[in-house]
CSV table of C-alpha atoms and ligand atoms in Angstrom, one decimal:
chain,number,residue,atom,x,y,z
S,1,MET,CA,1.2,21.8,10.9
S,2,ASP,CA,-1.2,20.7,13.6
S,3,PHE,CA,-1.5,17.1,14.6
S,4,GLU,CA,-4.5,17.6,16.9
S,5,LEU,CA,-6.8,15.0,15.3
S,6,THR,CA,-10.2,16.3,14.1
S,7,ASP,CA,-13.4,14.7,15.3
S,8,GLU,CA,-13.8,13.0,12.0
S,9,GLN,CA,-10.3,11.5,12.2
S,10,ARG,CA,-10.9,10.2,15.8
S,11,ARG,CA,-14.3,8.8,14.7
S,12,LEU,CA,-12.7,6.9,11.8
S,13,GLN,CA,-9.8,5.8,14.0
S,14,ARG,CA,-12.2,4.3,16.5
S,15,ILE,CA,-14.3,2.5,13.8
S,16,ALA,CA,-11.2,1.1,12.2
S,17,ARG,CA,-9.7,0.0,15.6
S,18,ASP,CA,-12.8,-1.7,16.7
S,19,PHE,CA,-13.2,-3.5,13.3
S,20,ALA,CA,-9.5,-4.6,13.4
S,21,TYR,CA,-9.5,-6.2,16.8
S,22,ARG,CA,-13.0,-7.6,16.8
S,23,GLU,CA,-13.4,-8.7,13.2
S,24,ILE,CA,-10.3,-8.6,11.1
S,25,ARG,CA,-7.8,-10.3,13.5
S,26,PRO,CA,-9.7,-13.4,14.3
S,27,LEU,CA,-10.6,-14.1,10.7
S,28,ALA,CA,-7.2,-13.2,9.4
S,29,THR,CA,-5.5,-15.9,11.4
S,30,GLU,CA,-7.7,-18.4,9.8
S,31,LEU,CA,-7.6,-17.1,6.2
S,32,ASP,CA,-3.8,-16.7,6.4
S,33,ARG,CA,-3.4,-20.5,6.4
S,34,LYS,CA,-5.6,-21.0,3.3
S,35,GLN,CA,-4.3,-21.4,-0.3
S,36,GLY,CA,-4.9,-19.3,-3.3
S,37,GLN,CA,-8.1,-17.4,-3.6
S,38,GLU,CA,-9.6,-19.1,-0.6
S,39,SER,CA,-7.6,-16.6,1.5
S,40,PHE,CA,-9.6,-13.7,0.0
S,41,PRO,CA,-11.5,-11.9,2.8
S,42,LEU,CA,-14.7,-11.2,1.0
S,43,GLU,CA,-16.8,-10.8,4.1
S,44,LEU,CA,-14.3,-8.4,5.6
S,45,LEU,CA,-14.3,-6.3,2.5
S,46,ARG,CA,-18.1,-6.1,2.5
S,47,ARG,CA,-18.0,-5.1,6.2
S,48,ALA,CA,-15.3,-2.5,5.6
S,49,SER,CA,-17.3,-1.1,2.8
S,50,ARG,CA,-20.5,-0.8,4.9
S,51,LEU,CA,-18.4,1.1,7.5
S,52,GLY,CA,-17.5,3.6,4.8
S,53,LEU,CA,-13.9,2.5,4.7
S,54,ARG,CA,-13.6,1.2,1.1
S,55,THR,CA,-14.6,4.4,-0.5
S,56,MET,CA,-13.5,7.0,2.1
S,57,ARG,CA,-10.9,8.6,-0.2
S,58,VAL,CA,-13.5,9.5,-2.9
S,59,PRO,CA,-14.5,13.2,-2.6
S,60,ARG,CA,-17.8,14.0,-0.9
S,61,GLU,CA,-19.4,15.2,-4.0
S,62,HIS,CA,-19.1,11.7,-5.5
S,63,GLY,CA,-20.4,9.9,-2.3
S,64,GLY,CA,-17.1,9.3,-0.4
S,65,LEU,CA,-15.8,10.9,2.7
S,66,GLY,CA,-13.1,13.0,0.9
S,67,THR,CA,-10.4,12.0,3.5
S,68,ASP,CA,-6.9,13.4,3.3
S,69,LEU,CA,-3.7,11.3,3.5
S,70,LEU,CA,-3.2,11.9,7.2
S,71,THR,CA,-6.6,10.4,7.8
S,72,GLU,CA,-5.8,7.5,5.5
S,73,ALA,CA,-2.6,6.9,7.4
S,74,ILE,CA,-4.4,6.8,10.8
S,75,VAL,CA,-7.1,4.4,9.5
S,76,MET,CA,-4.5,2.2,7.7
S,77,GLU,CA,-2.4,1.7,10.8
S,78,GLU,CA,-5.5,0.5,12.7
S,79,ILE,CA,-6.6,-1.9,9.9
S,80,ALA,CA,-3.0,-3.3,9.6
S,81,VAL,CA,-2.9,-4.0,13.3
S,82,GLY,CA,-5.8,-6.4,12.4
S,83,ASP,CA,-4.2,-7.7,9.1
S,84,CYS,CA,-1.6,-6.0,6.9
S,85,GLY,CA,-2.6,-7.9,3.7
S,86,PHE,CA,-6.2,-6.8,4.0
S,87,ALA,CA,-5.1,-3.3,4.6
S,88,MET,CA,-3.2,-3.4,1.3
S,89,THR,CA,-6.4,-4.6,-0.5
S,90,LEU,CA,-8.2,-1.6,0.9
S,91,ALA,CA,-5.4,0.8,0.0
S,92,HIS,CA,-5.9,0.0,-3.7
S,93,ALA,CA,-9.6,0.9,-3.4
S,94,TRP,CA,-8.6,4.2,-2.0
S,95,ARG,CA,-6.0,5.0,-4.6
S,96,GLU,CA,-7.9,3.8,-7.7
S,97,GLY,CA,-11.2,5.1,-6.3
S,98,TYR,CA,-9.6,8.5,-6.1
S,99,LEU,CA,-8.2,8.1,-9.6
S,100,LEU,CA,-11.7,7.2,-11.0
S,101,ALA,CA,-13.2,10.2,-9.2
S,102,CYS,CA,-10.5,12.8,-10.0
S,103,HIS,CA,-8.4,11.8,-13.0
S,104,THR,CA,-10.9,10.4,-15.5
S,105,SER,CA,-13.1,12.2,-18.0
S,106,PRO,CA,-16.7,13.0,-17.0
S,107,GLU,CA,-17.8,10.2,-19.4
S,108,GLN,CA,-15.5,7.6,-17.8
S,109,ARG,CA,-16.7,8.7,-14.4
S,110,ARG,CA,-20.3,8.2,-15.4
S,111,ARG,CA,-19.5,4.7,-16.7
S,112,PHE,CA,-17.3,3.4,-13.8
S,113,LEU,CA,-17.7,5.4,-10.6
S,114,PRO,CA,-21.4,4.7,-9.7
S,115,GLU,CA,-20.8,1.0,-9.7
S,116,PHE,CA,-17.6,1.3,-7.8
S,117,MET,CA,-19.4,3.3,-5.1
S,118,ALA,CA,-22.5,1.1,-5.0
S,119,ASP,CA,-21.1,-2.4,-4.9
S,120,ASP,CA,-19.6,-3.3,-1.5
S,121,THR,CA,-17.3,-5.9,-3.1
S,122,TYR,CA,-16.1,-3.8,-6.0
S,123,LEU,CA,-12.3,-3.8,-6.0
S,124,THR,CA,-9.7,-2.4,-8.4
S,125,ALA,CA,-6.1,-3.2,-9.3
S,126,TYR,CA,-3.1,-1.1,-10.5
S,127,ALA,CA,-1.0,-2.9,-13.0
S,128,LEU,CA,2.6,-1.7,-13.6
S,129,THR,CA,5.1,-4.5,-12.7
S,130,GLU,CA,6.3,-7.0,-15.3
S,131,GLU,CA,8.7,-9.9,-15.2
S,132,HIS,CA,11.8,-7.8,-16.1
S,133,ALA,CA,10.5,-4.4,-14.9
S,134,GLY,CA,10.0,-3.6,-11.2
S,135,SER,CA,12.0,-0.9,-9.4
S,136,ASP,CA,12.6,0.7,-12.9
S,137,HIS,CA,9.1,2.2,-12.5
S,138,GLY,CA,9.9,4.0,-9.3
S,139,LEU,CA,13.5,4.8,-10.1
S,140,PRO,CA,13.4,5.9,-13.7
S,141,TYR,CA,16.7,5.6,-15.6
S,142,ALA,CA,16.5,8.6,-17.9
S,143,GLY,CA,16.6,7.8,-21.6
S,144,ASP,CA,17.0,4.0,-21.1
S,145,LEU,CA,15.0,2.3,-23.9
S,146,GLU,CA,15.4,-1.1,-22.3
S,147,ALA,CA,14.1,-0.2,-18.9
S,148,GLY,CA,10.4,-0.3,-17.9
S,149,MET,CA,7.3,-2.1,-19.1
S,150,ARG,CA,6.9,-3.8,-22.4
S,151,THR,CA,3.2,-4.5,-22.4
S,152,SER,CA,1.8,-2.7,-25.5
S,153,ALA,CA,-1.4,-1.1,-26.5
S,154,VAL,CA,-2.1,-0.3,-30.2
S,155,LEU,CA,-5.1,1.5,-31.5
S,156,GLU,CA,-7.0,-0.6,-34.1
S,157,GLY,CA,-10.1,1.2,-35.3
S,158,ASP,CA,-12.2,2.0,-32.2
S,159,HIS,CA,-10.3,-0.3,-29.9
S,160,TRP,CA,-7.0,-0.5,-28.1
S,161,VAL,CA,-5.5,-3.9,-28.5
S,162,ILE,CA,-3.3,-4.9,-25.5
S,163,ASN,CA,-0.6,-7.6,-25.4
S,164,GLY,CA,1.7,-8.5,-22.5
S,165,ARG,CA,1.9,-9.8,-19.0
S,166,LYS,CA,1.8,-8.1,-15.6
S,167,ARG,CA,3.1,-9.7,-12.4
S,168,PHE,CA,2.4,-9.4,-8.7
S,169,ILE,CA,-0.8,-7.5,-9.3
S,170,THR,CA,-2.7,-6.9,-6.0
S,171,ASN,CA,-6.4,-7.7,-6.4
S,172,GLY,CA,-5.8,-8.8,-10.0
S,173,ASN,CA,-8.0,-11.9,-9.6
S,174,VAL,CA,-10.8,-10.2,-7.6
S,175,ALA,CA,-10.9,-6.7,-9.1
S,176,ARG,CA,-13.7,-5.6,-11.4
S,177,LEU,CA,-11.5,-3.0,-13.0
S,178,ILE,CA,-7.8,-2.9,-13.8
S,179,VAL,CA,-6.0,0.4,-14.1
S,180,LEU,CA,-3.4,-0.7,-16.6
S,181,PHE,CA,-0.2,1.0,-17.8
S,182,ALA,CA,1.1,0.0,-21.2
S,183,ARG,CA,3.5,1.3,-23.9
S,184,THR,CA,1.9,3.3,-26.6
S,185,ASP,CA,5.1,4.5,-28.1
S,186,PRO,CA,7.9,1.8,-28.2
S,187,THR,CA,10.4,4.1,-29.9
S,188,VAL,CA,11.1,6.3,-26.8
S,189,ALA,CA,12.0,5.6,-23.1
S,190,TRP,CA,9.0,4.2,-21.2
S,191,THR,CA,8.6,7.5,-19.2
S,192,GLU,CA,7.8,9.2,-22.5
S,193,GLY,CA,5.7,6.6,-24.1
S,194,ILE,CA,3.2,4.8,-21.8
S,195,SER,CA,-0.5,5.4,-21.3
S,196,CYS,CA,-3.1,4.5,-18.8
S,197,PHE,CA,-6.2,2.4,-19.6
S,198,LEU,CA,-9.3,1.3,-17.7
S,199,VAL,CA,-9.7,-2.5,-18.4
S,200,PRO,CA,-12.8,-4.2,-17.1
S,201,SER,CA,-11.9,-7.6,-15.7
S,202,ASP,CA,-14.2,-9.3,-18.3
S,203,ALA,CA,-12.6,-7.6,-21.2
S,204,PRO,CA,-12.0,-10.2,-24.0
S,205,GLY,CA,-8.4,-11.3,-24.1
S,206,LEU,CA,-7.7,-10.8,-20.4
S,207,ARG,CA,-7.1,-13.7,-18.1
S,208,VAL,CA,-5.5,-14.4,-14.7
S,209,GLY,CA,-2.2,-16.3,-14.8
S,210,ARG,CA,-0.2,-17.6,-11.9
S,211,PHE,CA,-1.3,-17.0,-8.3
S,212,GLU,CA,1.7,-15.4,-6.5
S,213,ASP,CA,1.9,-17.6,-3.4
S,214,LYS,CA,3.5,-15.2,-1.0
S,215,LEU,CA,5.3,-15.8,2.4
S,216,GLY,CA,3.3,-13.0,4.1
S,217,LEU,CA,0.4,-10.6,3.4
S,218,ARG,CA,-1.5,-13.7,2.4
S,219,LEU,CA,-5.0,-12.2,2.5
S,220,ASN,CA,-3.8,-9.7,-0.1
S,221,GLN,CA,-4.5,-11.4,-3.5
S,222,ASN,CA,-1.6,-11.2,-5.9
S,223,VAL,CA,-1.6,-12.6,-9.4
S,224,GLU,CA,-0.2,-12.4,-12.9
S,225,LEU,CA,-2.4,-10.8,-15.5
S,226,ILE,CA,-2.2,-12.0,-19.1
S,227,PHE,CA,-3.3,-9.8,-22.0
S,228,GLU,CA,-3.5,-11.6,-25.3
S,229,GLY,CA,-5.1,-9.4,-28.0
S,230,CYS,CA,-7.2,-7.8,-25.1
S,231,ARG,CA,-9.6,-5.2,-26.5
S,232,VAL,CA,-10.9,-2.2,-24.8
S,233,PRO,CA,-12.8,0.8,-26.3
S,234,ARG,CA,-10.7,3.7,-27.4
S,235,GLU,CA,-12.6,5.8,-24.8
S,236,ASN,CA,-10.9,3.8,-22.0
S,237,LEU,CA,-7.7,5.7,-22.4
S,238,VAL,CA,-7.2,7.8,-19.2
S,239,GLY,CA,-5.7,11.3,-19.6
S,240,VAL,CA,-3.3,12.1,-22.4
S,241,LEU,CA,-1.8,9.6,-24.8
S,242,ASN,CA,1.8,8.8,-23.9
S,243,ARG,CA,1.6,10.8,-20.7
S,244,GLY,CA,0.9,7.9,-18.5
S,245,HIS,CA,4.0,8.4,-16.4
S,246,GLU,CA,2.8,11.9,-15.4
S,247,LEU,CA,-0.5,10.5,-14.5
S,248,ALA,CA,1.1,7.8,-12.3
S,249,GLU,CA,3.2,10.5,-10.7
S,250,ALA,CA,0.0,12.5,-10.0
S,251,VAL,CA,-1.8,9.6,-8.5
S,252,GLY,CA,1.3,8.0,-6.8
S,253,PRO,CA,2.0,10.4,-3.9
S,254,GLY,CA,1.1,8.8,-0.7
S,255,SER,CA,1.7,5.2,-1.7
S,256,LYS,CA,4.7,5.0,0.7
S,257,VAL,CA,2.8,6.6,3.5
S,258,ARG,CA,0.1,4.0,3.1
S,259,GLU,CA,2.8,1.3,2.9
S,260,GLY,CA,4.5,2.8,6.0
S,261,ALA,CA,1.2,2.9,8.0
S,262,ARG,CA,0.8,-0.8,7.2
S,263,ALA,CA,4.3,-1.6,8.4
S,264,LEU,CA,3.7,0.5,11.5
S,265,GLY,CA,0.5,-1.5,12.2
S,266,VAL,CA,2.5,-4.7,12.1
S,267,ALA,CA,5.1,-3.2,14.5
S,268,ARG,CA,2.3,-2.1,16.8
S,269,ALA,CA,0.6,-5.5,16.7
S,270,CYS,CA,4.0,-7.1,17.7
S,271,TYR,CA,4.6,-4.7,20.5
S,272,GLU,CA,1.1,-5.2,21.9
S,273,HIS,CA,1.6,-9.0,22.0
S,274,ALA,CA,5.0,-8.5,23.6
S,275,LEU,CA,3.7,-6.2,26.3
S,276,THR,CA,0.8,-8.4,27.2
S,277,TRP,CA,3.2,-11.4,27.4
S,278,CYS,CA,5.9,-9.6,29.4
S,279,ARG,CA,3.3,-8.4,31.9
S,280,GLU,CA,2.1,-12.0,32.5
S,281,ARG,CA,5.1,-14.3,32.2
S,282,VAL,CA,7.0,-14.8,35.4
S,283,GLN,CA,10.7,-15.9,35.5
S,284,GLY,CA,13.0,-15.6,38.5
S,285,GLY,CA,10.1,-14.7,40.7
S,286,ARG,CA,9.2,-11.6,38.7
S,287,ARG,CA,7.2,-10.7,35.6
S,288,LEU,CA,9.4,-10.4,32.6
S,289,ALA,CA,8.5,-6.7,32.3
S,290,GLU,CA,10.0,-6.1,35.7
S,291,HIS,CA,13.4,-7.4,34.7
S,292,GLN,CA,15.4,-4.3,33.8
S,293,LEU,CA,16.7,-5.5,30.4
S,294,ILE,CA,13.2,-6.5,29.2
S,295,ALA,CA,11.7,-3.2,30.5
S,296,SER,CA,14.3,-1.3,28.5
S,297,ILE,CA,13.6,-3.3,25.4
S,298,LEU,CA,9.9,-2.6,25.7
S,299,ALA,CA,10.6,1.1,26.2
S,300,GLU,CA,12.8,1.2,23.1
S,301,MET,CA,10.1,-0.6,21.0
S,302,ALA,CA,7.5,1.9,22.1
S,303,THR,CA,9.8,4.8,21.5
S,304,GLU,CA,10.6,3.6,18.0
S,305,ILE,CA,7.0,3.1,17.1
S,306,GLU,CA,6.1,6.6,18.3
S,307,LEU,CA,9.1,8.1,16.4
S,308,ALA,CA,8.1,6.3,13.2
S,309,ARG,CA,4.5,7.5,13.6
S,310,SER,CA,5.7,11.1,13.9
S,311,LEU,CA,7.7,10.8,10.7
S,312,LEU,CA,4.8,9.1,9.0
S,313,TRP,CA,2.3,11.8,9.9
S,314,ARG,CA,4.7,14.5,8.9
S,315,ALA,CA,5.1,12.8,5.4
S,316,ALA,CA,1.3,12.4,5.1
S,317,TRP,CA,0.9,16.1,5.9
S,318,ALA,CA,3.6,16.9,3.3
S,319,VAL,CA,1.8,15.0,0.6
S,320,ASP,CA,-1.3,17.1,1.2
S,321,HIS,CA,0.4,20.4,1.9
S,322,ASP,CA,4.1,20.5,0.9
S,323,PRO,CA,4.5,18.9,-2.6
S,324,ASP,CA,8.1,19.9,-2.9
S,325,HIS,CA,9.2,17.7,0.0
S,326,HIS,CA,6.8,14.8,0.2
S,327,ARG,CA,9.0,12.5,-1.9
S,328,PRO,CA,12.1,12.3,0.3
S,329,LEU,CA,9.9,12.1,3.4
S,330,GLU,CA,8.0,9.2,1.9
S,331,ASP,CA,11.3,7.4,1.1
S,332,MET,CA,12.4,8.0,4.7
S,333,VAL,CA,9.1,6.6,5.9
S,334,LYS,CA,9.4,3.5,3.7
S,335,GLN,CA,12.8,2.6,5.2
S,336,THR,CA,12.1,3.5,8.7
S,337,THR,CA,8.8,1.7,9.0
S,338,SER,CA,9.8,-1.4,7.0
S,339,GLU,CA,12.9,-1.9,9.1
S,340,LEU,CA,11.0,-1.1,12.3
S,341,ALA,CA,8.4,-3.9,11.5
S,342,VAL,CA,11.1,-6.5,11.0
S,343,ARG,CA,13.1,-5.4,14.1
S,344,THR,CA,10.0,-5.3,16.3
S,345,ALA,CA,8.8,-8.7,15.1
S,346,THR,CA,12.3,-10.2,15.8
S,347,ARG,CA,12.5,-8.7,19.3
S,348,THR,CA,8.9,-9.9,20.0
S,349,MET,CA,9.8,-13.4,18.9
S,350,GLN,CA,12.7,-13.5,21.3
S,351,LEU,CA,10.6,-12.2,24.2
S,352,PHE,CA,8.3,-15.2,23.7
S,353,GLY,CA,11.2,-17.6,24.1
S,354,ALA,CA,10.5,-21.1,22.7
S,355,ARG,CA,6.8,-20.2,22.1
S,356,GLY,CA,7.9,-17.6,19.6
S,357,ALA,CA,9.1,-20.5,17.3
S,358,LEU,CA,5.7,-22.2,17.2
S,359,ARG,CA,3.8,-22.0,14.0
S,360,GLU,CA,0.5,-21.7,15.9
S,361,HIS,CA,1.8,-18.5,17.6
S,362,PRO,CA,0.6,-15.1,16.3
S,363,ILE,CA,4.2,-13.9,16.0
S,364,GLU,CA,4.8,-16.4,13.2
S,365,LYS,CA,2.3,-14.6,10.9
S,366,LEU,CA,3.6,-11.2,12.0
S,367,MET,CA,7.2,-12.2,11.1
S,368,ARG,CA,6.1,-13.3,7.6
S,369,ASP,CA,4.0,-10.1,7.1
S,370,ALA,CA,6.9,-7.9,8.3
S,371,ALA,CA,9.4,-9.5,6.0
S,372,THR,CA,7.0,-9.2,3.0
S,373,ILE,CA,6.1,-5.6,3.5
S,374,MET,CA,9.7,-4.5,2.9
S,375,LEU,CA,9.3,-5.4,-0.8
S,376,PRO,CA,6.5,-3.3,-2.4
S,377,PRO,CA,6.2,-0.8,-4.0
S,378,MET,CA,9.9,-0.8,-4.8
S,379,GLY,CA,11.8,-2.2,-1.9
S,380,THR,CA,13.8,-0.4,0.8
S,381,TYR,CA,17.0,-0.5,-1.1
S,382,ALA,CA,15.7,1.2,-4.3
S,383,SER,CA,13.8,3.6,-2.0
S,384,ARG,CA,17.1,4.5,-0.4
S,385,VAL,CA,18.7,5.2,-3.8
S,386,ARG,CA,15.8,7.4,-4.7
S,387,LEU,CA,16.2,9.4,-1.5
S,388,SER,CA,19.9,9.8,-2.1
S,389,ARG,CA,19.2,11.1,-5.6
S,390,TRP,CA,17.0,13.8,-4.0
S,391,LEU,CA,19.5,14.6,-1.3
S,392,LEU,CA,22.3,15.1,-3.7
S,393,ALA,CA,20.2,17.5,-5.8
S,394,HIS,CA,19.1,19.5,-2.7
S,395,PRO,CA,22.0,20.2,-0.4
S,396,THR,CA,20.5,21.8,2.7
S,397,VAL,CA,21.2,22.4,6.3
S,398,GLY,CA,19.0,23.2,9.3
S,399,PRO,CA,15.5,21.9,9.5
S,400,LEU,CA,15.8,19.6,6.5
S,401,LEU,CA,12.6,19.2,4.6
S,402,SER,CA,10.7,21.9,6.4
S,403,ALA,CA,7.9,23.6,4.5
S,404,ALA,CA,9.9,26.8,4.8
S,405,GLU,CA,12.5,27.6,2.1
S,406,PRO,CA,15.6,25.5,3.0
S,407,GLN,CA,18.9,27.3,3.7
S,408,PRO,CA,21.7,26.7,1.2
S,409,ALA,CA,24.5,24.4,2.5
S,410,GLY,CA,27.9,25.7,3.4
M,501,FAD,C1,2.8,-7.7,-1.7
M,501,FAD,C2,3.2,-7.1,-3.0
M,501,FAD,C3,2.2,-6.4,-3.7
M,501,FAD,C4,2.4,-5.9,-5.0
M,501,FAD,N1,1.4,-5.2,-5.7
M,501,FAD,C5,1.7,-4.7,-6.9
M,501,FAD,C6,0.6,-4.1,-7.6
M,501,FAD,O1,-0.5,-4.0,-7.2
M,501,FAD,N2,0.9,-3.6,-8.9
M,501,FAD,C7,2.2,-3.7,-9.4
M,501,FAD,O2,2.4,-3.2,-10.5
M,501,FAD,N3,3.2,-4.3,-8.7
M,501,FAD,C8,3.0,-4.8,-7.5
M,501,FAD,N4,4.0,-5.4,-6.8
M,501,FAD,C9,5.3,-5.5,-7.4
M,501,FAD,C10,6.2,-4.5,-6.8
M,501,FAD,O3,5.9,-3.2,-7.2
M,501,FAD,C11,7.6,-4.8,-7.2
M,501,FAD,O4,8.0,-5.9,-6.4
M,501,FAD,C12,8.6,-3.7,-7.1
M,501,FAD,O5,8.4,-2.8,-8.1
M,501,FAD,C13,10.1,-4.2,-7.1
M,501,FAD,O6,10.3,-4.9,-8.3
M,501,FAD,P1,11.0,-6.3,-8.3
M,501,FAD,O7,10.3,-7.1,-7.3
M,501,FAD,O8,11.0,-6.7,-9.7
M,501,FAD,O9,12.5,-6.1,-7.8
M,501,FAD,P2,13.7,-5.5,-8.6
M,501,FAD,O10,13.4,-4.2,-9.3
M,501,FAD,O11,14.3,-6.5,-9.5
M,501,FAD,O12,14.7,-5.2,-7.4
M,501,FAD,C14,15.4,-6.2,-6.7
M,501,FAD,C15,16.1,-5.6,-5.5
M,501,FAD,O13,17.0,-4.7,-5.9
M,501,FAD,C16,16.8,-3.4,-5.3
M,501,FAD,N5,17.1,-2.4,-6.3
M,501,FAD,C17,16.5,-2.2,-7.5
M,501,FAD,N6,17.2,-1.2,-8.2
M,501,FAD,C18,18.2,-0.7,-7.4
M,501,FAD,C19,19.2,0.3,-7.5
M,501,FAD,N7,19.3,1.1,-8.5
M,501,FAD,N8,20.1,0.4,-6.5
M,501,FAD,C20,20.0,-0.4,-5.4
M,501,FAD,N9,19.0,-1.4,-5.2
M,501,FAD,C21,18.1,-1.5,-6.2
M,501,FAD,C22,15.3,-3.4,-5.0
M,501,FAD,O14,15.0,-2.5,-3.9
M,501,FAD,C23,15.1,-4.9,-4.6
M,501,FAD,O15,15.5,-5.0,-3.2
M,501,FAD,C24,3.7,-6.0,-5.5
M,501,FAD,C25,4.7,-6.7,-4.8
M,501,FAD,C26,4.5,-7.3,-3.6
M,501,FAD,C27,5.5,-8.0,-2.9
């Protein structure tokens, strides 16, 4: 494991950092206050795409940059320093773009990938969650027929007919293509009986329902999708019938690393505001940063951010190189970074004194973003449960989760 960044990683980090401070942050402050789809950052998306950031995960042979997860984590942190919601929008283009390039049939690739690559505003969505089914999808309860999604897809002639509703779908109202998971065998537990479909946003029978008006991450569009007799050609089934859970598991690794990088970006943005302020604000004849207690709080904030980044990069590396251990590391990342973002935002608010309570102050948005980022993709609590399941099944001592064979406990 070598964390000396490559020239390409440094180049992308520089591009993303520059873009975040100069372009994303000023516009995000404005868009954050708008309602509904007015908060969608179309121009930022176009600009990100022209910088190569929208399609960077797609392998080089298909026109992308073929980035690995560590590179994604580095870029995502920078974008999230600018705006965490916009970073989430881009993350979907990375994951679903990769799915289109690497998990579809050659015929599906020919139909969908060229347009995805060519159109700077082409976005995708990933639809799992339903009204009654959320964490179930990340924490499968073996054999439970009631758990999981209920949206159904039934083959009628040459078409799949889809019925059901999905909630909280990122990009659902602005995506051109929905990667949809639906039950194709209702007689077995969802893990055994779901399949994945490519649903164009103009498919007959698909419409956008309620706009999920969130506290934070407001640039990230989030809607309900309603499927009423929605028809897609039978060739739009991705992978093997009823093996959608395996496909989601194959595409899923890395989602908590991306989530963690976004939370880290929020924590870093808070810290940077705090540091600037504490170097300027004078109380008791000295700058705040020269008061010992404040200096120690700033030092602790910086240390925690650096610690979280080390864990995050380690987990990103594991997704790419150490498949047996990426999952527990990702769950650790989810908790560490989500809680870090909230803690750093709260401390920053206190450092700003009364100004920290003003709605016009940047910390107000960061507090809302930090609180919201704890929730997807399955929340820190469910993530902790998943980690504990892994730990119970793998009693180890020594360098836990190293790529080397762990030593048995006791
Ligand atoms: C900003 C945002 C973007 C999203 N984007 C998408 C998207 O693009 N596609 C999509 O499909 N979904 C999306 N979601 C939905 C998200 O995946 C769900 O919120 C998530 O799966 C959790 O489901 P839930 O909200 O129904 O909570 P629930 O599953 O009802 O859980 C409620 C609480 O209980 C905890 N919990 C659950 N089970 C356990 C357990 N066994 N033990 C202890 N605690 C537990 C959870 O951690 C959570 O804190 C998004 C959500 C948000 C907020």
